[in-house]
């Protein structure tokens, strides 16, 4: 069970609100129901967003990546919130600028050394407009496949070409995506793969071409 | 290949600074600079600057330069990809100059 609880959760929340408060409440309620965050999460992440906003303007889309220190998080994972309407998030590098955000990605980090790769993978994916559309409009099952494809590429760096960066090494974590529905829905390719890499070190760099490796990227 | 030190910071020091450091290190290498990267929180910039003595600071959030000698660049381009090559050119030129 210990290993299971360490596996990153992948959660999709679909909202339909123009209220920032309602959006935060919806995400927080779902995370609390999943047992993924502590009672301090909501106020901590709102305060953090005020001081250090997380809106990113990719040009073709505007996305926010709200995240908070590990002390407020219980289970590692990634929540993707798709909103039928846009709500305002402020730009990370220009807090006075307001972005209209429908897609927000919430990394749930309990171990920063090992879990920031998943955010990087998703951010790289968002640079491609069709991937953004897919994340925003795909079924949760499609999303899971897409993200699992990206993370499969993470688990098999030998497929990703010679993108090696000196000096930055990170221990990689096993990226097992568990659907919140429970054990019957476990997508557990990482856990059973002979190429499982828990506890091993690999070079941290990767090329942009890597994201095309996953079989389920469209 | 010349060697330089870059301090990369973000709000929490746990997520975006790592992504920026990774991307920028690769782009600088392409431009003939072997960069040693260090990541930190925005609030740690003064202390980390004194300790690490970076040649430049790249931040995804708004930070003040701790010293007139150290230029601060806004690094969100390395997350979104928008203008990333141009900014890498600028940083590389400044570091070589």
Short mmCIF file of C-alpha atoms in Angstrom, two decimals, chain A residues 48 52 56-59 65 67-70 92-95 109 112 116-117 119-121 123 127 163-168 170 204-208, chain B residues 10-16 18-19 21-23 25-26 29 34-35 37 39 41-43 59-63 74-82:
data_model
loop_
_atom_site.label_atom_id
_atom_site.label_comp_id
_atom_site.label_asym_id
_atom_site.label_seq_id
_atom_site.Cartn_x
_atom_site.Cartn_y
_atom_site.Cartn_z
CA UNK A 48 0.69 32.01 -2.86
CA UNK A 52 3.53 34.78 -6.80
CA UNK A 56 1.57 31.67 -18.28
CA UNK A 57 0.94 33.13 -21.73
CA UNK A 58 1.91 30.62 -24.40
CA UNK A 59 0.72 32.96 -27.15
CA UNK A 65 -0.08 26.27 -12.93
CA UNK A 67 1.24 24.97 -6.90
CA UNK A 68 2.30 25.07 -3.29
CA UNK A 69 4.93 23.79 -0.89
CA UNK A 70 4.90 20.06 -0.02
CA UNK A 92 3.82 34.95 -13.38
CA UNK A 93 6.32 37.46 -14.71
CA UNK A 94 4.00 40.47 -14.65
CA UNK A 95 1.54 40.36 -11.74
CA UNK A 109 4.35 18.01 -5.14
CA UNK A 112 10.44 18.35 -5.22
CA UNK A 116 8.90 18.35 -11.05
CA UNK A 117 9.50 16.39 -14.26
CA UNK A 119 5.13 19.57 -14.64
CA UNK A 120 7.88 20.08 -17.20
CA UNK A 121 6.38 17.44 -19.45
CA UNK A 123 4.40 22.57 -19.90
CA UNK A 127 3.67 24.77 -26.31
CA UNK A 163 19.40 15.23 -25.17
CA UNK A 164 21.89 15.18 -22.35
CA UNK A 165 22.60 18.13 -20.12
CA UNK A 166 25.67 18.23 -17.98
CA UNK A 167 25.55 19.17 -14.38
CA UNK A 168 21.84 18.77 -13.70
CA UNK A 170 17.80 14.40 -10.62
CA UNK A 204 17.83 15.46 -16.42
CA UNK A 205 17.79 17.15 -19.81
CA UNK A 206 15.52 16.33 -22.68
CA UNK A 207 14.94 17.53 -26.18
CA UNK A 208 11.67 18.99 -27.38
CA UNK B 10 10.73 31.14 -8.88
CA UNK B 11 8.05 31.65 -6.23
CA UNK B 12 8.38 28.34 -4.44
CA UNK B 13 11.70 27.09 -5.79
CA UNK B 14 10.11 23.68 -6.38
CA UNK B 15 8.67 23.69 -9.85
CA UNK B 16 9.25 26.26 -12.52
CA UNK B 18 13.88 23.57 -12.28
CA UNK B 19 12.25 23.62 -15.73
CA UNK B 21 17.28 25.86 -15.39
CA UNK B 22 17.09 22.72 -17.49
CA UNK B 23 16.03 24.52 -20.67
CA UNK B 25 21.40 25.27 -19.57
CA UNK B 26 20.82 23.46 -22.87
CA UNK B 29 25.49 25.15 -24.18
CA UNK B 34 28.97 25.83 -19.97
CA UNK B 35 26.57 27.04 -17.29
CA UNK B 37 22.76 26.31 -12.58
CA UNK B 39 17.69 26.98 -8.23
CA UNK B 41 13.01 30.67 -4.10
CA UNK B 42 12.60 34.34 -4.96
CA UNK B 43 12.94 35.31 -1.28
CA UNK B 59 13.59 34.50 -12.59
CA UNK B 60 10.09 33.38 -13.50
CA UNK B 61 8.71 35.88 -11.01
CA UNK B 62 9.53 39.52 -10.31
CA UNK B 63 12.72 39.93 -8.25
CA UNK B 74 12.64 37.30 -16.80
CA UNK B 75 12.69 33.62 -17.59
CA UNK B 76 9.07 32.74 -18.36
CA UNK B 77 10.08 32.46 -22.04
CA UNK B 78 11.87 29.23 -21.13
CA UNK B 79 8.56 27.80 -19.90
CA UNK B 80 6.28 28.95 -22.70
CA UNK B 81 8.84 28.77 -25.50
CA UNK B 82 7.71 32.22 -26.67
#
